[in-house]
XYZ file of C-alpha atoms in Angstrom:
469
model
C 0.023 -0.006 -0.072
C 1.202 3.335 -1.068
C 2.406 5.952 1.750
C 0.229 9.149 2.216
C 2.972 11.502 2.338
C 3.044 15.491 3.028
C 5.422 17.165 1.434
C 6.294 20.284 3.465
C 7.251 23.351 1.216
C 9.463 26.075 2.784
C 12.401 27.695 0.767
C 12.104 25.354 -2.213
C 9.181 26.643 -4.502
C 10.055 24.465 -7.493
C 9.136 21.426 -9.252
C 12.791 20.724 -10.912
C 15.204 18.740 -8.734
C 12.878 19.024 -5.349
C 14.231 16.311 -3.618
C 11.576 15.969 -1.459
C 9.087 16.113 -3.750
C 10.579 13.428 -5.975
C 11.503 11.224 -3.052
C 7.596 11.065 -1.748
C 6.265 10.658 -5.587
C 8.194 7.331 -5.568
C 6.812 6.103 -2.652
C 3.337 7.148 -2.618
C 0.862 9.931 -2.992
C 1.810 13.355 -1.995
C -0.152 16.380 -0.424
C 2.096 19.582 -0.713
C 1.509 21.951 2.070
C 2.848 25.619 3.030
C 2.533 26.714 6.213
C 3.272 30.509 6.944
C 4.459 30.498 10.537
C 6.659 33.796 11.689
C 7.368 32.475 15.142
C 9.017 29.265 13.124
C 11.958 32.306 11.894
C 12.703 33.170 15.210
C 14.505 37.014 15.135
C 14.861 36.547 11.438
C 11.080 36.802 10.234
C 10.586 37.315 6.589
C 11.674 41.004 5.445
C 9.120 43.295 3.443
C 11.084 42.705 0.070
C 11.283 38.816 0.520
C 7.527 39.131 1.657
C 6.528 40.319 -1.516
C 8.663 37.915 -3.464
C 7.036 34.834 -1.267
C 3.542 35.930 -2.141
C 4.701 35.681 -5.894
C 6.377 32.347 -5.420
C 3.385 30.852 -3.546
C 1.452 32.174 -6.945
C 3.876 30.121 -9.006
C 3.975 26.750 -7.468
C 0.153 26.887 -6.921
C -0.119 27.397 -10.715
C 2.735 24.827 -11.379
C 1.321 22.302 -9.084
C -2.558 22.876 -10.585
C -1.097 22.268 -14.255
C -0.517 18.485 -12.773
C -4.060 18.646 -11.025
C -2.317 18.632 -7.523
C -3.766 20.573 -4.809
C -1.491 22.875 -2.988
C -2.282 23.649 0.806
C -1.857 26.560 2.441
C -2.131 27.360 6.367
C -1.015 29.756 8.588
C 0.045 29.692 12.271
C 1.792 27.016 14.715
C 3.371 24.324 12.129
C 3.456 21.336 14.245
C -0.086 21.950 15.483
C -1.308 22.246 11.704
C 0.836 19.458 10.638
C -0.953 17.226 13.458
C -4.484 18.523 12.230
C -3.545 17.294 8.759
C -2.119 14.051 9.548
C -5.337 13.184 11.616
C -7.666 14.332 8.915
C -5.803 12.738 6.160
C -4.724 9.786 7.768
C -1.317 10.764 6.210
C 1.645 8.380 7.389
C 4.781 10.398 6.383
C 6.299 13.773 6.229
C 9.245 14.860 3.787
C 10.567 18.145 3.929
C 13.882 20.019 2.488
C 16.267 21.110 5.258
C 16.252 24.483 6.626
C 19.692 25.807 7.254
C 18.842 28.934 9.339
C 20.081 28.139 13.284
C 16.100 28.649 14.629
C 14.370 27.012 11.772
C 16.751 23.849 11.914
C 16.036 23.590 15.510
C 12.125 23.516 14.917
C 12.515 20.796 12.499
C 14.478 18.707 14.546
C 11.710 19.057 17.343
C 8.816 18.792 15.169
C 9.912 15.499 13.738
C 10.891 14.077 17.090
C 7.389 14.738 17.996
C 5.690 13.303 14.782
C 7.948 10.133 14.965
C 7.037 9.559 18.441
C 3.431 9.144 17.032
C 4.659 6.808 14.595
C 4.853 9.154 11.609
C 7.799 8.517 9.414
C 9.802 11.848 8.816
C 12.693 12.203 5.897
C 14.564 15.167 5.086
C 16.558 16.140 1.850
C 19.252 18.384 0.797
C 17.680 20.935 -1.535
C 19.251 24.411 -0.752
C 23.008 23.452 -1.141
C 25.019 21.653 -3.677
C 26.174 19.530 -0.646
C 25.167 19.397 2.995
C 26.710 22.194 4.951
C 28.580 19.487 7.177
C 30.181 17.693 4.268
C 33.516 19.543 3.586
C 35.473 19.837 6.537
C 39.413 19.615 7.701
C 41.193 16.354 7.902
C 41.226 16.715 11.984
C 37.284 17.280 11.753
C 37.345 21.099 12.404
C 35.271 23.362 10.182
C 37.204 25.906 7.941
C 37.406 29.677 8.574
C 39.432 30.553 5.426
C 37.913 30.095 2.158
C 40.459 28.975 -0.016
C 41.427 26.002 1.451
C 37.559 25.062 1.637
C 37.186 25.749 -1.963
C 40.055 23.320 -2.911
C 38.602 20.807 -0.598
C 35.208 21.322 -2.082
C 36.576 20.696 -5.724
C 37.070 17.361 -4.180
C 33.402 16.575 -3.658
C 30.767 15.070 -6.233
C 27.968 17.154 -6.643
C 24.768 15.367 -7.204
C 22.715 15.531 -10.492
C 19.667 17.390 -10.034
C 16.201 15.085 -10.150
C 13.729 15.644 -13.040
C 10.199 16.844 -12.366
C 8.312 13.907 -10.965
C 4.901 12.144 -11.921
C 2.704 13.133 -9.199
C -0.663 11.283 -7.669
C -2.000 13.106 -4.756
C -4.503 12.759 -1.907
C -7.064 15.262 -1.265
C -7.648 17.462 1.760
C -9.955 20.538 1.629
C -8.989 22.650 4.273
C -6.596 25.455 2.651
C -6.404 29.112 2.972
C -6.078 31.421 -0.074
C -2.534 33.359 -0.679
C -4.125 36.583 0.325
C -5.219 35.582 3.542
C -1.379 35.411 4.912
C -1.298 39.333 3.902
C 2.336 39.320 2.795
C 2.238 42.021 0.760
C 3.673 45.242 2.484
C 1.795 48.530 2.485
C 4.830 50.755 1.442
C 4.234 51.918 -1.979
C 8.234 50.978 -2.871
C 7.164 47.294 -3.613
C 5.395 48.526 -6.956
C 8.845 49.717 -7.877
C 10.627 46.534 -6.885
C 7.834 44.369 -8.808
C 8.561 46.134 -12.141
C 12.349 44.648 -11.882
C 11.498 40.706 -11.008
C 9.183 37.747 -12.305
C 9.628 35.728 -9.195
C 8.626 32.266 -11.205
C 10.687 29.258 -11.638
C 10.407 29.236 -15.290
C 11.814 33.201 -14.986
C 14.785 31.839 -12.946
C 15.779 29.405 -15.722
C 15.285 32.204 -18.252
C 17.621 34.263 -16.173
C 20.221 31.579 -15.895
C 20.033 30.798 -19.733
C 20.562 34.390 -20.598
C 23.572 34.774 -17.948
C 25.042 31.926 -19.580
C 24.847 32.830 -23.316
C 25.344 36.578 -23.077
C 27.294 37.441 -19.945
C 29.479 34.598 -18.517
C 32.283 35.164 -20.837
C 32.994 38.797 -19.605
C 31.724 37.748 -16.376
C 35.361 37.161 -14.504
C 36.940 40.665 -15.869
C 33.810 42.563 -15.713
C 31.878 41.623 -12.647
C 33.079 44.156 -10.199
C 32.285 46.931 -12.587
C 28.275 47.727 -11.527
C 27.253 49.541 -15.052
C 28.193 46.441 -16.846
C 25.232 44.440 -15.182
C 27.222 41.165 -15.486
C 25.690 39.306 -12.832
C 23.620 36.633 -13.038
C 20.484 38.119 -11.315
C 19.662 34.311 -9.958
C 20.007 34.891 -6.386
C 16.769 35.474 -5.198
C 15.598 32.465 -7.021
C 18.325 30.447 -5.329
C 17.286 32.101 -1.759
C 13.356 30.970 -2.427
C 14.527 27.835 -3.825
C 12.649 28.600 -7.142
C 16.376 27.562 -8.785
C 17.954 24.618 -7.902
C 21.579 25.094 -6.970
C 22.722 21.527 -8.341
C 21.112 22.621 -11.663
C 22.879 25.803 -11.722
C 26.092 24.422 -10.862
C 26.113 21.427 -13.410
C 24.720 23.852 -16.219
C 27.343 26.387 -15.835
C 30.235 23.832 -15.213
C 29.442 22.680 -18.901
C 30.500 26.055 -19.989
C 34.049 26.791 -20.812
C 34.334 30.040 -19.071
C 32.192 29.199 -15.907
C 35.056 28.569 -13.458
C 34.686 31.992 -12.090
C 30.920 31.839 -11.400
C 31.400 28.565 -10.082
C 33.773 29.793 -7.181
C 30.994 32.687 -6.359
C 28.538 28.990 -5.974
C 31.108 27.925 -3.776
C 31.558 30.905 -1.831
C 27.487 30.501 -0.977
C 28.513 26.857 0.008
C 31.005 28.532 2.360
C 28.632 30.780 3.859
C 26.286 28.226 4.903
C 29.279 25.793 6.270
C 29.841 28.847 8.398
C 26.300 29.429 9.506
C 26.062 25.297 10.268
C 29.407 25.488 12.517
C 29.011 28.815 13.922
C 25.250 29.990 14.330
C 25.690 32.722 16.801
C 27.434 34.792 14.267
C 23.766 35.922 12.902
C 24.105 38.527 15.942
C 27.718 38.030 17.416
C 31.031 38.338 15.790
C 33.152 35.287 14.992
C 35.944 37.167 16.109
C 35.222 37.717 19.801
C 36.899 40.839 20.380
C 34.900 42.818 18.248
C 32.614 42.501 21.503
C 34.483 44.753 22.654
C 34.450 47.118 19.676
C 33.148 51.105 20.255
C 30.340 51.479 17.785
C 28.522 54.736 17.707
C 24.824 55.053 18.052
C 23.908 57.398 15.217
C 20.610 57.410 13.934
C 20.765 60.326 11.783
C 23.634 59.100 10.144
C 22.135 55.789 9.583
C 18.957 57.507 8.181
C 21.049 59.216 5.510
C 23.010 55.901 4.643
C 19.536 53.994 4.248
C 18.183 56.475 2.066
C 21.080 57.367 0.104
C 21.870 60.883 1.084
C 25.422 60.433 2.364
C 27.032 63.077 -0.229
C 29.045 60.034 -1.437
C 27.745 59.059 -5.088
C 28.703 55.536 -5.289
C 27.099 54.848 -2.144
C 24.055 56.659 -2.528
C 23.627 55.092 -5.706
C 23.667 51.707 -4.370
C 21.449 52.489 -1.701
C 18.811 53.809 -3.944
C 19.341 50.975 -6.284
C 18.556 48.437 -3.237
C 15.425 50.660 -2.319
C 14.184 50.967 -6.022
C 14.835 47.242 -7.019
C 15.513 45.140 -3.843
C 18.905 44.522 -5.194
C 22.211 45.980 -5.366
C 25.606 45.140 -7.050
C 28.028 42.926 -5.190
C 30.793 45.320 -5.450
C 29.051 48.255 -4.476
C 27.187 46.341 -1.407
C 30.925 45.972 -0.084
C 31.169 49.770 -0.611
C 28.089 50.465 1.104
C 28.716 48.314 4.026
C 32.169 49.026 4.845
C 30.853 53.000 4.466
C 28.261 52.190 7.271
C 30.516 50.353 9.663
C 34.041 52.190 9.046
C 33.210 55.789 8.000
C 30.048 55.812 10.471
C 31.209 53.137 13.189
C 27.423 51.895 13.049
C 27.284 47.982 14.082
C 27.532 45.766 11.167
C 24.373 43.900 12.821
C 22.241 47.032 12.132
C 22.954 47.116 8.467
C 22.683 43.520 8.285
C 18.839 44.216 9.723
C 18.464 46.818 6.596
C 19.585 44.562 3.983
C 17.318 41.882 5.186
C 14.380 43.846 4.919
C 14.941 45.502 1.748
C 16.699 42.788 -0.435
C 14.748 40.315 -2.543
C 17.641 37.880 -2.369
C 17.727 38.293 1.590
C 19.607 34.948 2.667
C 21.002 34.758 6.439
C 24.467 32.820 5.393
C 25.332 35.103 2.654
C 23.883 38.124 4.377
C 25.990 37.663 7.752
C 29.097 36.440 6.117
C 29.180 39.443 4.034
C 28.493 41.732 6.832
C 31.048 40.100 9.359
C 33.457 40.133 6.302
C 33.332 44.015 5.821
C 33.331 44.376 9.691
C 36.857 42.636 9.804
C 34.886 40.277 12.454
C 34.119 37.428 10.340
C 35.826 34.397 8.916
C 38.315 35.194 6.103
C 37.326 38.925 6.788
C 39.020 41.674 5.271
C 41.058 43.198 7.916
C 39.620 46.242 9.620
C 42.083 48.821 8.595
C 40.966 47.846 4.884
C 38.687 50.699 4.384
C 36.954 51.522 1.067
C 37.390 54.547 -0.234
C 34.101 55.667 -1.974
C 35.600 58.128 -4.334
C 38.339 56.337 -5.400
C 36.103 52.765 -5.929
C 33.610 54.899 -7.645
C 36.700 55.849 -10.053
C 37.767 52.759 -10.515
C 34.526 50.703 -11.030
C 32.509 53.508 -12.451
C 34.855 55.699 -14.250
C 32.014 57.194 -16.199
C 29.624 57.362 -13.676
C 27.197 55.672 -15.570
C 25.935 53.625 -12.679
C 25.902 57.242 -10.510
C 24.219 58.989 -13.142
C 21.369 56.158 -13.549
C 20.801 56.502 -9.531
C 21.787 59.755 -8.889
C 20.246 61.674 -11.487
C 20.433 65.001 -9.976
C 24.183 64.446 -10.529
C 23.628 63.366 -14.022
C 25.118 66.771 -16.064
C 28.330 66.791 -13.887
C 31.560 65.852 -15.623
C 33.385 62.539 -15.116
C 35.832 64.290 -13.060
C 33.365 65.313 -10.697
C 30.851 62.821 -10.679
C 32.185 60.876 -7.430
C 33.416 64.008 -5.484
C 30.724 66.901 -6.287
C 31.932 68.748 -3.426
C 35.400 69.788 -5.245
C 33.606 71.038 -8.299
C 33.999 74.736 -8.959
C 30.926 76.576 -8.678
C 30.455 77.309 -12.293
C 30.744 73.801 -12.871
C 28.296 72.990 -10.291
C 25.796 75.915 -11.521
C 26.346 74.455 -15.127
C 24.943 70.927 -14.157
C 22.065 72.428 -11.702
C 23.941 70.943 -8.504
C 23.466 72.967 -5.674
C 25.285 71.029 -2.885
C 23.413 71.301 0.408
C 19.891 71.450 -1.312
C 19.947 69.427 -4.220
C 22.635 67.147 -3.199
C 24.042 66.659 -0.133
C 27.369 67.799 1.225
C 29.472 64.454 2.602
C 28.273 63.650 6.151
C 31.479 62.594 6.920
C 35.088 63.481 5.433
C 36.758 60.257 4.211
C 40.142 60.995 5.952
C 38.741 61.798 9.199
C 36.505 59.038 9.227
C 39.185 56.460 8.572
C 41.690 57.968 11.104
C 38.577 57.774 13.544
C 37.807 54.260 12.599
C 41.507 53.081 12.968
C 41.729 55.065 16.342
C 38.542 52.928 17.518
C 39.974 49.804 16.231
C 43.194 50.570 18.351
C 40.991 51.321 21.230
C 39.430 47.786 21.080
C 43.080 46.436 20.978
C 43.921 48.457 24.065
C 41.033 47.066 26.035
C 41.989 43.354 25.589
C 45.650 43.707 26.476
């Protein structure tokens, strides 16, 4: 007799290479279920931009399952209570789920499966979100890696499994379901309308993005990926974050391309982020380098507001923050510059920046977000040394030399000559007048002087070291 298996969807909104769904289809009838349970996420409840994406992703997977005549059950509330009710009402005898790696969600999963197994429910977990389970790659002595390069070399010795095909599904019925609108995921802030113009959150769109990247961008990716106006990024990160795109499918598809090695390396950086999250779960809020608990951070709400709204007076920083607000995305090079500006020019804690990114990025991902911010702050694994302080002017001149990126996102500076686009405060008055720029009115003066901010940051770092001696 075939099993009646609940397949619990979370961050795996796809049919292709969905290990839990595929394995359930081999063993019995399936009932796909999604439960919106904010308490399940602990302190990292879904951010505003991610809620919009989730709303659309739920519509997409529901429609794709409907094409196969398979229902998609949507519920809201306590996950264990709801699963027990569905099991009782349907006589289901198994629960299949793909692993969640976020520390709080992972712990919740373990507790739920423990409870259900005591009630004679078979529970199986599968790896869907990563190329390999996060504990796979480790040193010869069993310890985790803290530096990427040796991790990368060790990872390359592993075999990444091939993706599963879309399964043939047979369902069993259950009538008690909510509508997606009942979850009230869409934020009331109007900026979401702008974000929606830039993205199609569907599984099919994910593979279109992947093919477009491989066909038109990958050949120039390694040399050009640091230049934001070139737009050579793959734009698949939100699809990976929500599991609409299989990382294993990406890996094998890109590995088949002659120029794919640089992008494969980025995929393995993502694996490294989850490796760190698995072994050092406290780092989502605390520095991996414990010395940074004593760093003299500043509480400066006015400066944080200027940073978050793209009004710092540094054009590259402001362009990045405005791109984020308008699209839910920011180019990776610019992410490093704006993050460094917050924690080093302004001495505002990295956790505050991480929380802002979590709320506004459509590709918000706890492992990547944590690793990136800790790297910039100098407190994480493989971190940039604290004294490496990005100069937003020279970064702009190097990676946006014609100012194309700045002109797009900071249009009030659009008529400035290239010479002044990244440092309008040094432009002569006649140049500013001709470009219709009035510093302090149409565009702000810098909220900090770079040289003074750099000296202050290094002084704070030295103060931290002295407090430890």
